[in-house]
């Protein structure tokens, strides 16, 4: 559903907005390559989580749960940094 | 209290009395003294200001932006290349609607390197969304520095108050100071709309705004500029009612029955007024218009003034290098477009890099304008007045 956007008279003055609003800015649609995470291969070393510039690796109780595609821009750093012997993340072409 | 002060001393005194929360600055000729004197006020405990000696003007204004966003009353001072180095941050301060005040000492921009007065520095920042107020003398510089704080805070746009480099900044004049305690009392506290340090209501400031919202935010900023002249007028009246010195939006001198006039900004307003007096003694009906508030451009007041005369000589102390003449000349041509009746106009680009303009030379300009009035003919629209080889 398309969200109704505000006109200039309805915006707060001075480029100020409630904090944490970048969560509403979903950057996942920028992606052309998509990381695929393999649960069976993953050792939960969390290197992908450390390197991800978009905090798109979902972690729960110290373990990787998957990738948040709402924010993942498909940069491929996670796949690059995943240890070569493990290779739990591979990049595939995004299909629309 | 009546004292003798240079323009820089007067602006520093105003800053001392304002006692801003933060001053971040980097020294540059001819504005150095403003912050140098202010630094000694800080060192002597005469103000409670947090003074940030930054490593460049870019950093100085960046620090001002941060402090102002945190709710502080913030000021700085600069000139020429310093303002040019602030250029990127000027737009950010205006876009974030932060009421920072710059005491700007007008000086020519390089190249060639020159430390003397023309208006190329502030006029190059014309479109950055700052209020620009050009002062004629030391008293006006002092008063306007104080007024600018209130204007900027009410409008929520930053403001630069200018003096002509060396002519005002280093020239000593008799001025009347307001009592120290009256200045902060008149200004009151800054009312902060978006406070970055309000931890109970956290905000983000200066976020990314691509195709979907940039235009809307810019439109808001434009609206603030569109609507702020009445606020400027109100603050000037409040200042006058409290301290007895009133300032106009557009300064008109002996314009009631004038047939020709010159329009100028800064200290040339003062020189020009003496030239007007001398011409009047000779029975010539001449007058002077001084553009005090340059941004926003006071369309109505300016039209009202320039429509009084048959011939107008627009004196620009900078060139736009657009082949279209100076800034003021362009603005006046623009506001006259819809007028059925318009004065004949001639543009005098003068005084670049501190080239002196004397009373006699302004009298000569008046003589030329009177001749245009008699003949109804202008042979050249734009002249470079006072340059050798013309």
Short mmCIF file of N, CA, C and O in Angstrom, two decimals, chain B residues 260-265 268 289 291 294 297 302 306 309 311-318 324-336 343-350 365-366 369 372 378 381-385:
data_model
loop_
_atom_site.label_atom_id
_atom_site.label_comp_id
_atom_site.label_asym_id
_atom_site.label_seq_id
_atom_site.Cartn_x
_atom_site.Cartn_y
_atom_site.Cartn_z
N UNK B 260 16.64 62.57 -8.95
CA UNK B 260 17.57 61.47 -9.20
C UNK B 260 18.09 60.98 -7.85
O UNK B 260 18.08 61.72 -6.86
N UNK B 261 18.51 59.71 -7.81
CA UNK B 261 19.03 59.16 -6.55
C UNK B 261 20.08 58.11 -6.85
O UNK B 261 20.12 57.54 -7.94
N UNK B 262 20.92 57.87 -5.84
CA UNK B 262 21.78 56.69 -5.94
C UNK B 262 21.29 55.68 -4.90
O UNK B 262 20.71 56.05 -3.87
N UNK B 263 21.51 54.42 -5.23
CA UNK B 263 21.17 53.32 -4.33
C UNK B 263 22.48 52.61 -4.00
O UNK B 263 23.23 52.25 -4.91
N UNK B 264 22.77 52.46 -2.71
CA UNK B 264 24.03 51.84 -2.32
C UNK B 264 23.84 51.02 -1.05
O UNK B 264 22.78 51.05 -0.43
N UNK B 265 24.90 50.27 -0.70
CA UNK B 265 24.89 49.50 0.55
C UNK B 265 26.16 49.82 1.34
O UNK B 265 27.16 50.22 0.76
N UNK B 268 29.14 53.36 1.96
CA UNK B 268 28.90 54.33 0.88
C UNK B 268 27.60 55.09 1.13
O UNK B 268 27.44 56.22 0.65
N UNK B 289 19.26 56.28 -1.51
CA UNK B 289 18.55 55.12 -0.96
C UNK B 289 19.63 54.14 -0.52
O UNK B 289 20.58 53.88 -1.27
N UNK B 291 20.22 50.30 0.84
CA UNK B 291 19.64 48.98 1.07
C UNK B 291 20.26 48.42 2.34
O UNK B 291 21.43 48.04 2.34
N UNK B 294 19.36 43.33 2.95
CA UNK B 294 19.55 42.89 1.56
C UNK B 294 18.90 41.52 1.30
O UNK B 294 18.38 41.27 0.22
N UNK B 297 15.16 40.31 0.14
CA UNK B 297 15.15 41.59 -0.56
C UNK B 297 13.82 42.30 -0.30
O UNK B 297 12.75 41.72 -0.53
N UNK B 302 11.58 48.82 -1.36
CA UNK B 302 12.55 49.27 -2.37
C UNK B 302 11.82 49.90 -3.55
O UNK B 302 12.22 50.96 -4.04
N UNK B 306 12.45 53.60 -5.00
CA UNK B 306 13.05 53.90 -6.31
C UNK B 306 12.05 54.50 -7.30
O UNK B 306 12.43 55.17 -8.24
N UNK B 309 11.96 58.52 -8.07
CA UNK B 309 12.88 59.31 -8.90
C UNK B 309 12.75 58.99 -10.39
O UNK B 309 12.21 57.95 -10.78
N UNK B 311 15.64 59.11 -12.37
CA UNK B 311 16.87 58.39 -12.72
C UNK B 311 17.49 57.81 -11.45
O UNK B 311 17.60 58.50 -10.43
N UNK B 312 17.87 56.56 -11.54
CA UNK B 312 18.47 55.88 -10.39
C UNK B 312 19.85 55.35 -10.78
O UNK B 312 20.00 54.63 -11.78
N UNK B 313 20.84 55.71 -9.97
CA UNK B 313 22.19 55.14 -10.16
C UNK B 313 22.40 54.07 -9.12
O UNK B 313 22.38 54.34 -7.91
N UNK B 314 22.54 52.83 -9.55
CA UNK B 314 22.71 51.73 -8.59
C UNK B 314 24.20 51.47 -8.40
O UNK B 314 24.91 51.15 -9.36
N UNK B 315 24.65 51.63 -7.16
CA UNK B 315 26.08 51.48 -6.84
C UNK B 315 26.32 50.08 -6.28
O UNK B 315 25.86 49.75 -5.19
N UNK B 316 27.03 49.27 -7.03
CA UNK B 316 27.33 47.91 -6.58
C UNK B 316 28.81 47.77 -6.27
O UNK B 316 29.66 48.02 -7.13
N UNK B 317 29.12 47.32 -5.03
CA UNK B 317 30.52 47.17 -4.66
C UNK B 317 30.97 45.72 -4.90
O UNK B 317 31.69 45.11 -4.11
N UNK B 318 30.48 45.12 -5.96
CA UNK B 318 30.87 43.76 -6.38
C UNK B 318 30.24 43.57 -7.75
O UNK B 318 29.27 44.26 -8.08
N UNK B 324 25.66 40.92 -16.61
CA UNK B 324 24.40 41.62 -16.37
C UNK B 324 24.51 42.71 -15.31
O UNK B 324 23.50 43.24 -14.86
N UNK B 325 25.74 43.01 -14.88
CA UNK B 325 25.90 44.05 -13.86
C UNK B 325 25.88 43.49 -12.45
O UNK B 325 25.93 42.27 -12.24
N UNK B 326 25.80 44.40 -11.48
CA UNK B 326 25.92 44.02 -10.08
C UNK B 326 24.66 43.41 -9.48
O UNK B 326 23.60 43.38 -10.11
N UNK B 327 24.79 42.96 -8.23
CA UNK B 327 23.70 42.26 -7.55
C UNK B 327 22.49 43.16 -7.32
O UNK B 327 21.35 42.80 -7.64
N UNK B 328 22.74 44.32 -6.73
CA UNK B 328 21.64 45.24 -6.42
C UNK B 328 20.92 45.68 -7.69
O UNK B 328 19.69 45.76 -7.73
N UNK B 329 21.72 45.96 -8.71
CA UNK B 329 21.18 46.39 -10.00
C UNK B 329 20.24 45.32 -10.56
O UNK B 329 19.12 45.62 -10.99
N UNK B 330 20.67 44.08 -10.49
CA UNK B 330 19.84 42.97 -10.97
C UNK B 330 18.55 42.83 -10.17
O UNK B 330 17.48 42.62 -10.74
N UNK B 331 18.68 42.96 -8.86
CA UNK B 331 17.49 42.85 -8.01
C UNK B 331 16.49 43.96 -8.35
O UNK B 331 15.28 43.72 -8.42
N UNK B 332 17.02 45.17 -8.54
CA UNK B 332 16.12 46.29 -8.82
C UNK B 332 15.48 46.16 -10.20
O UNK B 332 14.30 46.45 -10.37
N UNK B 333 16.28 45.74 -11.18
CA UNK B 333 15.71 45.50 -12.51
C UNK B 333 14.57 44.48 -12.41
O UNK B 333 13.54 44.61 -13.05
N UNK B 334 14.80 43.46 -11.58
CA UNK B 334 13.82 42.38 -11.44
C UNK B 334 12.51 42.87 -10.82
O UNK B 334 11.43 42.55 -11.32
N UNK B 335 12.59 43.67 -9.76
CA UNK B 335 11.34 44.09 -9.11
C UNK B 335 10.58 45.11 -9.95
O UNK B 335 9.39 45.32 -9.76
N UNK B 336 11.28 45.75 -10.90
CA UNK B 336 10.61 46.76 -11.73
C UNK B 336 9.89 46.18 -12.95
O UNK B 336 9.20 46.90 -13.66
N UNK B 343 12.03 54.13 -13.35
CA UNK B 343 13.10 55.12 -13.53
C UNK B 343 14.15 54.61 -14.52
O UNK B 343 14.31 53.40 -14.70
N UNK B 344 14.85 55.53 -15.16
CA UNK B 344 16.01 55.13 -15.95
C UNK B 344 17.07 54.66 -14.96
O UNK B 344 17.25 55.26 -13.91
N UNK B 345 17.75 53.58 -15.32
CA UNK B 345 18.72 53.03 -14.37
C UNK B 345 20.09 52.87 -14.97
O UNK B 345 20.23 52.44 -16.11
N UNK B 346 21.08 53.22 -14.17
CA UNK B 346 22.46 53.03 -14.59
C UNK B 346 23.19 52.34 -13.44
O UNK B 346 22.98 52.64 -12.27
N UNK B 347 24.03 51.38 -13.80
CA UNK B 347 24.75 50.59 -12.80
C UNK B 347 26.20 51.06 -12.70
O UNK B 347 26.90 51.12 -13.69
N UNK B 348 26.59 51.43 -11.47
CA UNK B 348 27.98 51.79 -11.22
C UNK B 348 28.63 50.69 -10.39
O UNK B 348 28.31 50.53 -9.21
N UNK B 349 29.51 49.92 -11.01
CA UNK B 349 30.31 48.96 -10.25
C UNK B 349 31.52 49.74 -9.77
O UNK B 349 32.24 50.31 -10.59
N UNK B 350 31.73 49.78 -8.45
CA UNK B 350 32.78 50.67 -7.93
C UNK B 350 33.48 50.00 -6.75
O UNK B 350 33.02 48.99 -6.21
N UNK B 365 28.88 61.30 -9.89
CA UNK B 365 27.83 60.35 -10.27
C UNK B 365 26.48 61.06 -10.35
O UNK B 365 25.73 60.90 -11.31
N UNK B 366 26.20 61.90 -9.33
CA UNK B 366 24.95 62.65 -9.34
C UNK B 366 24.84 63.54 -10.57
O UNK B 366 23.78 63.64 -11.19
N UNK B 369 23.89 61.50 -13.46
CA UNK B 369 22.49 61.09 -13.38
C UNK B 369 21.56 62.25 -13.74
O UNK B 369 20.54 62.06 -14.42
N UNK B 372 21.45 62.55 -17.39
CA UNK B 372 20.57 61.53 -17.97
C UNK B 372 19.10 61.98 -17.84
O UNK B 372 18.30 61.82 -18.76
N UNK B 378 20.55 57.06 -21.79
CA UNK B 378 21.69 56.43 -21.12
C UNK B 378 22.58 55.83 -22.20
O UNK B 378 22.11 55.01 -23.00
N UNK B 381 24.75 51.18 -19.90
CA UNK B 381 24.00 50.69 -18.73
C UNK B 381 24.90 50.44 -17.53
O UNK B 381 24.55 50.75 -16.40
N UNK B 382 26.02 49.80 -17.80
CA UNK B 382 26.88 49.35 -16.70
C UNK B 382 28.25 49.99 -16.87
O UNK B 382 28.87 49.83 -17.93
N UNK B 383 28.68 50.74 -15.87
CA UNK B 383 30.02 51.31 -15.95
C UNK B 383 30.85 50.86 -14.75
O UNK B 383 30.32 50.59 -13.67
N UNK B 384 32.14 50.77 -14.99
CA UNK B 384 33.08 50.39 -13.93
C UNK B 384 33.71 51.67 -13.45
O UNK B 384 34.61 52.22 -14.10
N UNK B 385 33.18 52.18 -12.36
CA UNK B 385 33.48 53.53 -11.93
C UNK B 385 34.72 53.55 -11.04
O UNK B 385 34.77 52.89 -10.01
#
